[in-house]
Short mmCIF file of C-alpha atoms in Angstrom, two decimals:
data_model
loop_
_atom_site.label_atom_id
_atom_site.label_comp_id
_atom_site.label_asym_id
_atom_site.label_seq_id
_atom_site.Cartn_x
_atom_site.Cartn_y
_atom_site.Cartn_z
CA MET A 108 154.69 124.64 100.89
CA GLU A 109 152.56 126.28 103.58
CA GLY A 110 154.65 128.14 106.08
CA ASP A 111 158.09 127.16 104.72
CA PHE A 112 159.57 130.50 105.75
CA ILE A 113 156.55 131.91 107.61
CA ARG A 114 156.86 132.93 111.23
CA ILE A 115 153.80 134.39 112.95
CA ASN A 116 154.16 136.28 116.25
CA LYS A 117 150.72 135.86 117.79
CA THR A 118 151.50 138.22 120.68
CA LEU A 119 151.69 141.12 118.22
CA ARG A 120 148.27 140.52 116.67
CA PRO A 121 146.62 143.46 118.52
CA LEU A 122 149.11 145.79 116.83
CA SER A 123 148.39 144.08 113.50
CA TRP A 124 144.68 144.85 113.92
CA VAL A 125 145.48 148.53 114.45
CA TYR A 126 147.83 148.60 111.47
CA GLY A 127 145.28 146.74 109.36
CA LEU A 128 142.60 149.29 110.22
CA ILE A 129 144.87 152.13 109.06
CA VAL A 130 145.68 150.38 105.78
CA ARG A 131 142.06 149.45 105.10
CA THR A 132 141.02 153.07 105.72
CA ARG A 133 143.63 154.27 103.23
CA ASN A 134 142.48 151.76 100.61
CA LEU A 135 138.87 152.78 101.17
CA MET A 136 139.83 156.41 100.58
CA PHE A 137 141.23 155.47 97.18
CA GLU A 138 138.23 153.31 96.30
CA THR A 139 135.76 156.08 97.18
CA GLY A 140 137.76 158.78 95.40
CA ILE A 141 138.77 160.75 98.49
CA LEU A 142 142.37 160.05 97.52
CA LYS A 143 142.82 160.52 93.78
CA THR A 144 144.40 158.12 91.32
CA ARG A 145 145.92 159.42 88.08
CA THR A 146 145.91 157.69 84.73
CA PHE A 147 148.41 158.42 81.96
CA ASP A 148 148.42 158.05 78.17
CA VAL A 149 151.64 156.02 78.18
CA PRO A 150 151.33 152.28 78.93
CA ILE A 151 152.33 151.62 82.53
CA ILE A 152 153.12 148.25 84.08
CA SER A 153 153.54 148.02 87.84
CA VAL A 154 155.49 145.24 89.54
CA GLY A 155 155.24 144.85 93.31
CA ASN A 156 154.15 142.80 96.28
CA ILE A 157 152.21 143.13 99.53
CA THR A 158 154.83 141.39 101.64
CA VAL A 159 157.78 142.98 103.41
CA GLY A 160 160.96 141.49 102.01
CA GLY A 161 162.12 140.13 98.72
CA SER A 162 159.77 138.39 96.33
CA GLY A 163 161.93 138.74 93.21
CA LYS A 164 160.88 142.18 91.94
CA THR A 165 164.17 143.09 90.26
CA PRO A 166 164.62 139.92 88.14
CA HIS A 167 160.97 140.15 87.06
CA VAL A 168 161.37 143.81 86.07
CA GLU A 169 164.53 142.83 84.19
CA TYR A 170 162.55 140.10 82.42
CA LEU A 171 160.07 142.75 81.27
CA ILE A 172 162.91 144.98 80.11
CA ARG A 173 164.38 142.20 77.97
CA LEU A 174 160.94 141.38 76.59
CA LEU A 175 160.03 144.94 75.60
CA MET A 176 163.29 146.74 74.80
CA LYS A 177 163.51 145.18 71.33
CA ASP A 178 160.39 146.99 70.12
CA PHE A 179 159.74 149.89 72.51
CA ASN A 180 161.49 152.73 74.30
CA VAL A 181 161.38 151.38 77.86
CA ALA A 182 161.66 153.46 81.02
CA VAL A 183 161.94 152.12 84.56
CA LEU A 184 160.77 154.29 87.44
CA SER A 185 161.70 153.27 90.97
CA ARG A 186 161.52 154.86 94.38
CA GLY A 187 165.25 154.29 94.79
CA TYR A 188 164.96 152.74 98.22
CA LYS A 189 167.68 153.81 100.71
CA ARG A 190 169.40 156.13 98.24
CA LYS A 191 171.25 159.11 99.64
CA SER A 192 169.44 161.63 97.45
CA THR A 193 165.97 163.12 97.10
CA GLY A 194 163.59 164.10 94.33
CA PHE A 195 163.63 163.02 90.70
CA ILE A 196 166.92 161.73 89.30
CA LEU A 197 167.46 160.48 85.78
CA ALA A 198 170.22 157.87 85.85
CA ASP A 199 173.24 158.26 83.58
CA ALA A 200 176.70 156.76 83.21
CA ASN A 201 177.94 158.70 86.24
CA SER A 202 175.14 157.65 88.62
CA THR A 203 176.07 155.57 91.65
CA ALA A 204 174.13 153.22 93.89
CA ARG A 205 174.15 155.93 96.57
CA ASP A 206 172.53 158.36 94.11
CA ILE A 207 169.74 156.17 92.79
CA GLY A 208 169.63 153.02 94.95
CA ASP A 209 171.25 149.65 94.35
CA GLU A 210 168.48 148.05 92.28
CA PRO A 211 168.03 150.95 89.79
CA TYR A 212 171.82 151.17 89.54
CA GLN A 213 172.00 147.46 88.76
CA MET A 214 169.38 147.80 86.02
CA LYS A 215 170.99 150.89 84.46
CA ARG A 216 174.37 149.20 84.37
CA LYS A 217 172.93 146.07 82.71
CA PHE A 218 170.65 147.92 80.25
CA GLU A 219 172.46 151.11 79.29
CA GLN A 220 170.01 151.98 76.51
CA VAL A 221 167.00 151.84 78.86
CA THR A 222 165.86 154.98 80.67
CA VAL A 223 166.07 154.52 84.45
CA ALA A 224 164.83 157.13 86.90
CA VAL A 225 163.99 157.38 90.58
CA ASP A 226 161.37 159.45 92.37
CA LYS A 227 159.44 158.73 95.56
CA ASN A 228 156.50 160.60 94.00
CA ARG A 229 155.64 158.29 91.10
CA CYS A 230 153.19 160.74 89.49
CA HIS A 231 155.85 163.44 89.44
CA GLY A 232 158.38 160.92 88.16
CA ILE A 233 156.14 159.96 85.23
CA ASP A 234 155.56 163.62 84.41
CA MET A 235 159.32 164.19 84.36
CA LEU A 236 159.93 161.14 82.17
CA GLU A 237 157.38 162.50 79.69
CA GLU A 238 159.50 165.64 79.40
CA CYS A 239 162.71 163.72 78.62
CA GLY A 240 164.27 163.91 75.19
CA VAL A 241 163.14 160.41 74.17
CA LYS A 242 159.58 159.86 75.33
CA PRO A 243 159.07 156.40 76.82
CA GLU A 244 156.67 154.10 75.01
CA VAL A 245 156.16 152.01 78.16
CA ILE A 246 157.00 152.71 81.81
CA LEU A 247 157.77 149.95 84.30
CA LEU A 248 157.03 150.90 87.90
CA ASP A 249 159.30 149.04 90.30
CA ASP A 250 157.78 148.16 93.70
CA ALA A 251 154.63 150.25 93.29
CA PHE A 252 151.74 147.96 94.19
CA GLN A 253 150.89 150.10 97.25
CA HIS A 254 151.54 153.37 95.41
CA ARG A 255 147.93 153.84 94.35
CA TYR A 256 148.24 157.44 93.19
CA VAL A 257 149.15 155.96 89.79
CA LYS A 258 146.70 153.68 87.97
CA PRO A 259 148.77 151.25 85.91
CA GLY A 260 147.40 149.52 82.86
CA ILE A 261 148.72 146.21 84.18
CA ASN A 262 149.25 145.58 87.88
CA ILE A 263 151.56 142.62 88.57
CA LEU A 264 151.61 141.16 92.06
CA LEU A 265 154.50 138.90 93.06
CA VAL A 266 153.93 136.25 95.73
CA ASP A 267 156.79 134.22 97.21
CA TYR A 268 156.11 130.47 96.92
CA HIS A 269 157.68 129.98 100.34
CA ARG A 270 155.59 132.70 101.97
CA LEU A 271 152.19 132.63 100.29
CA ILE A 272 150.14 135.64 101.32
CA ILE A 273 147.10 133.47 101.97
CA TYR A 274 148.89 131.95 104.97
CA ASP A 275 150.50 135.19 106.22
CA GLU A 276 149.29 137.94 108.55
CA MET A 277 149.52 141.71 108.73
CA LEU A 278 152.53 143.51 110.17
CA PRO A 279 153.93 143.25 112.78
CA SER A 280 152.73 139.73 113.65
CA GLY A 281 153.30 138.68 110.05
CA ARG A 282 154.86 140.36 107.02
CA LEU A 283 151.89 141.60 105.00
CA ARG A 284 151.90 145.31 104.17
CA GLU A 285 148.17 145.24 103.59
CA PRO A 286 145.32 142.72 103.91
CA LYS A 287 145.61 139.72 101.60
CA GLU A 288 142.45 140.94 99.82
CA GLY A 289 144.73 143.52 98.22
CA LYS A 290 145.58 140.82 95.69
CA ASN A 291 142.23 141.57 94.06
CA ARG A 292 143.76 144.72 92.52
CA ALA A 293 146.22 142.65 90.51
CA ASP A 294 145.73 141.86 86.84
CA ILE A 295 148.54 139.30 86.99
CA VAL A 296 149.69 137.28 90.00
CA ILE A 297 153.04 135.49 89.75
CA VAL A 298 154.03 132.91 92.33
CA THR A 299 157.81 133.35 92.42
CA LYS A 300 160.78 131.27 93.57
CA CYS A 301 159.00 128.00 92.84
CA PRO A 302 161.04 124.78 92.87
CA LYS A 303 161.79 123.62 89.34
CA GLU A 304 160.48 120.18 90.27
CA ILE A 305 157.15 121.49 91.59
CA LYS A 306 154.45 118.85 91.23
CA PRO A 307 151.17 119.29 89.30
CA ILE A 308 149.21 118.80 92.51
CA ASP A 309 151.01 121.80 94.02
CA TYR A 310 149.92 123.96 91.07
CA ARG A 311 146.34 122.95 91.65
CA VAL A 312 146.50 123.47 95.41
CA ILE A 313 148.01 126.95 95.06
CA THR A 314 145.63 127.95 92.28
CA LYS A 315 142.63 127.00 94.40
CA ALA A 316 144.05 128.58 97.57
CA MET A 317 144.86 131.90 95.87
CA ASP A 318 141.16 132.18 94.95
CA LEU A 319 141.62 134.67 92.12
CA TYR A 320 138.89 136.26 90.04
CA PRO A 321 138.33 135.08 86.44
CA TYR A 322 139.86 138.28 85.06
CA GLN A 323 143.14 137.65 86.91
CA GLN A 324 145.99 135.69 85.34
CA LEU A 325 148.08 133.33 87.51
CA TYR A 326 151.65 132.40 86.57
CA PHE A 327 154.46 130.47 88.24
CA SER A 328 158.14 131.35 87.94
CA THR A 329 161.42 129.93 89.16
CA ILE A 330 164.97 131.23 89.51
CA ASN A 331 167.79 130.45 87.09
CA TYR A 332 171.38 131.16 88.11
CA GLY A 333 173.94 132.39 85.62
CA GLY A 334 177.72 132.13 85.64
CA LEU A 335 179.70 133.72 88.46
CA GLU A 336 181.13 137.14 87.57
CA PRO A 337 184.17 138.59 89.40
CA ILE A 338 183.41 141.90 91.09
CA PHE A 339 186.99 143.22 91.07
CA ASN A 340 189.26 141.06 88.92
CA GLY A 341 189.84 137.56 87.69
CA ALA A 342 188.02 135.24 85.33
CA PRO A 343 184.37 134.20 85.47
CA LYS A 344 183.47 130.89 87.11
CA ARG A 345 180.95 128.26 86.19
CA MET A 346 178.61 127.08 88.93
CA GLU A 347 179.96 123.57 88.46
CA GLU A 348 183.38 124.74 89.69
CA LEU A 349 182.00 125.29 93.20
CA VAL A 350 181.57 121.57 93.87
CA ASN A 351 184.98 121.28 95.57
CA GLU A 352 185.06 124.76 97.12
CA ASN A 353 184.03 126.22 100.44
CA VAL A 354 181.71 129.13 99.73
CA LEU A 355 180.97 132.18 101.87
CA LEU A 356 177.52 133.34 100.78
CA LEU A 357 177.51 137.09 101.48
CA THR A 358 174.06 138.69 101.23
CA GLY A 359 172.25 141.87 102.19
CA ILE A 360 168.83 140.85 100.93
CA ALA A 361 165.49 140.23 102.62
CA SER A 362 165.24 136.49 102.00
CA PRO A 363 168.57 134.69 101.52
CA GLN A 364 167.03 131.31 102.38
CA GLN A 365 166.31 130.48 98.75
CA MET A 366 169.94 131.02 97.73
CA VAL A 367 171.15 128.95 100.68
CA HIS A 368 168.77 126.16 99.66
CA ASP A 369 169.76 126.29 95.99
CA LEU A 370 173.54 126.64 96.36
CA SER A 371 174.24 124.30 99.28
CA PRO A 372 174.07 121.11 97.18
CA GLN A 373 176.42 122.61 94.60
CA CYS A 374 179.23 123.54 97.01
CA GLY A 375 181.74 121.62 99.06
CA HIS A 376 180.48 123.61 102.05
CA LEU A 377 178.39 126.78 102.22
CA GLN A 378 178.63 129.31 105.05
CA PRO A 379 176.05 132.15 105.03
CA LEU A 380 176.98 135.66 106.16
CA SER A 381 173.74 137.62 106.07
CA PHE A 382 172.98 141.30 106.57
CA SER A 383 169.69 143.21 106.41
CA ASP A 384 168.03 144.11 103.12
CA HIS A 385 169.75 146.98 101.24
CA HIS A 386 172.43 147.00 103.95
CA HIS A 387 175.07 149.72 103.60
CA PHE A 388 178.34 148.05 104.53
CA ASP A 389 180.59 149.95 106.96
CA ALA A 390 184.13 149.46 108.30
CA LYS A 391 182.93 146.99 110.94
CA ASP A 392 181.21 144.89 108.27
CA VAL A 393 184.33 144.97 106.11
CA GLN A 394 186.39 143.64 109.00
CA GLN A 395 183.85 140.88 109.61
CA ILE A 396 183.95 139.87 105.94
CA ASN A 397 187.77 139.85 105.90
CA ASP A 398 188.04 137.89 109.15
CA THR A 399 185.36 135.35 108.25
CA PHE A 400 186.91 134.60 104.88
CA ALA A 401 190.43 134.39 106.35
CA THR A 402 189.35 131.66 108.78
CA MET A 403 187.90 129.46 106.02
CA GLU A 404 190.12 126.61 104.87
CA GLY A 405 190.74 124.85 101.59
CA PRO A 406 189.74 126.08 98.14
CA LYS A 407 187.29 128.90 98.80
CA CYS A 408 185.46 131.85 97.32
CA ILE A 409 182.78 134.40 98.16
CA VAL A 410 179.46 134.50 96.32
CA THR A 411 177.13 137.49 96.57
CA THR A 412 174.11 138.87 94.74
CA GLU A 413 174.19 141.38 91.91
CA LYS A 414 172.39 143.85 94.17
CA ASP A 415 174.97 143.48 96.93
CA ALA A 416 177.79 143.74 94.39
CA THR A 417 176.69 147.29 93.55
CA ARG A 418 177.45 148.28 97.17
CA LEU A 419 180.56 146.17 97.60
CA GLU A 420 182.44 147.29 94.51
CA GLY A 421 183.17 150.77 95.90
CA LEU A 422 183.83 149.59 99.45
CA GLU A 423 187.20 150.40 100.98
CA GLY A 424 189.14 148.07 103.24
CA LEU A 425 188.38 144.69 101.68
CA SER A 426 191.47 142.50 101.77
CA ASP A 427 193.28 141.56 98.57
CA GLU A 428 192.32 137.93 99.22
CA VAL A 429 188.65 138.87 99.39
CA LYS A 430 188.81 141.02 96.26
CA ALA A 431 190.44 138.21 94.32
CA SER A 432 187.82 135.70 95.44
CA ILE A 433 184.46 137.49 95.39
CA TYR A 434 181.89 136.87 92.65
CA SER A 435 178.38 138.07 91.93
CA LEU A 436 175.74 135.56 90.93
CA PRO A 437 173.31 136.82 88.25
CA ILE A 438 169.79 135.47 88.36
CA THR A 439 167.00 135.42 85.82
CA ILE A 440 163.47 134.10 86.02
CA GLN A 441 161.83 131.35 84.02
CA PHE A 442 158.11 130.68 83.72
CA LEU A 443 156.92 127.18 84.50
CA GLN A 444 154.12 125.12 82.95
CA GLU A 445 155.01 126.47 79.48
CA GLN A 446 153.46 129.80 80.48
CA GLN A 447 156.14 132.04 78.95
CA GLU A 448 154.46 132.58 75.59
CA SER A 449 151.12 133.39 77.22
CA PHE A 450 152.74 135.91 79.58
CA ASN A 451 154.82 137.52 76.82
CA ASN A 452 151.79 137.93 74.56
CA TYR A 453 149.71 139.40 77.39
CA ILE A 454 152.34 142.06 78.07
CA THR A 455 153.28 142.96 74.49
CA ASP A 456 149.66 143.06 73.31
CA TYR A 457 148.83 145.53 76.07
CA VAL A 458 151.75 147.81 75.21
CA ARG A 459 151.03 147.75 71.47
CA LYS A 460 147.30 148.37 71.86
CA ASN A 461 147.84 151.22 74.31
CA SER A 462 150.74 152.98 72.64
CA ARG A 463 150.28 156.60 71.64
CA ASN A 464 150.23 155.71 67.94
CA SER A 465 147.52 153.12 68.48
CA ILE A 466 145.43 155.53 70.54
CA LEU A 467 145.74 158.24 67.86
CA VAL A 468 144.56 155.80 65.17
CA GLU A 469 141.55 154.80 67.30
CA ARG A 470 140.60 158.45 67.87
CA LYS A 471 140.62 159.09 64.13
CA ASP A 472 138.06 156.38 63.57
CA ASP A 473 135.31 156.48 66.20
CA ASN A 474 133.40 153.77 64.32
CA LYS A 475 136.23 151.27 64.48
CA PRO A 476 135.10 148.05 66.26
CA GLN A 477 136.70 147.70 69.67
CA ASP A 478 138.72 144.61 70.57
CA CYS A 479 137.37 143.51 73.96
CA ASN A 480 139.22 140.20 74.16
CA TYR A 481 142.28 141.83 75.71
CA SER A 482 143.97 145.24 75.93
CA GLY A 483 143.72 148.40 77.90
CA ASN A 484 139.93 148.11 77.53
CA ARG A 485 139.91 145.13 79.86
CA SER A 486 142.34 146.85 82.22
CA ARG A 487 140.02 149.81 82.44
CA THR A 488 137.13 147.50 83.21
CA ILE A 489 139.18 145.95 85.98
CA SER A 490 140.18 149.36 87.32
CA PHE A 491 136.52 150.35 87.59
CA ARG A 492 136.27 147.78 90.37
CA ASP A 493 139.15 149.56 92.08
CA ASN A 494 137.82 153.10 92.22
#
């Protein structure tokens, strides 16, 4: 597992030391109170990482949406990375990926009843959400582990199984945004993109290597692929139908290696065509897609991610052959080691015990015994270490 996708450029280590000093100084300013952190009455759950590149944030946020939307008014607040707009925007039926970013657009389209908003200033974004017509009962912060101006009730850190932070280094020699000790701020650590057949010894090795505190919860998740959905027209496909087809895997994500690894055995032949993360496709890219697909022989199709599909669906110039053959591949996450119930209870208990109604009841009865086994009380104890 160590170093599967890790590349360290040792010649850049002097620059990493400088960058690390800057980040450590910033963290120290938060911990000493020079830079202020705000708390809010509404339950807030942050999902993020300390590694540049994809670690599975969107499918994990979507898992939380599905878990909570049955019982609570859920809002998702994202920065809206690489959007062509500024300030606070509340997504609606007319929002586009250019307005709010591809990942928030994907979530809004899949969960129409959920409030989705974007704002680079998360504190301002939360304030604006509180002024909306339907007040959120829980706010999910997407990619906010380094955004320390907000103090979430639960801080979830995602760690890619193939690029464990304990073996990585700071930018630019490695891909860490901050020192690996930053994991100590997390209430929950999830090792993502694990192989389904991961061995018990690997669990034990990772658990020991991560060296978490007793108050931190460690979970392991893997990726599940859904049925293929046509982006433009045609009928859905089952994954099993790819066995005799040549597949062009078209991605604009940070780490396509996992998809290549997972899909290759299920296809007649798989050819990757990879672009940078959140890539905005232009006319040159369209021509490359058309030409590459035209040269492929035999039964063939194009598979892309849901995130990339949000940018491809409005793209002009794609050939009719491409449009008739391109599918998005939905993914969901699954907890391993029968950890799902434990994780679900952890999250829902926190939201229930920190909802406005619960807080009002507690304030009415100052003599009510406090539950210290789990809840926002424990999160506040953890946050004391942070400030």
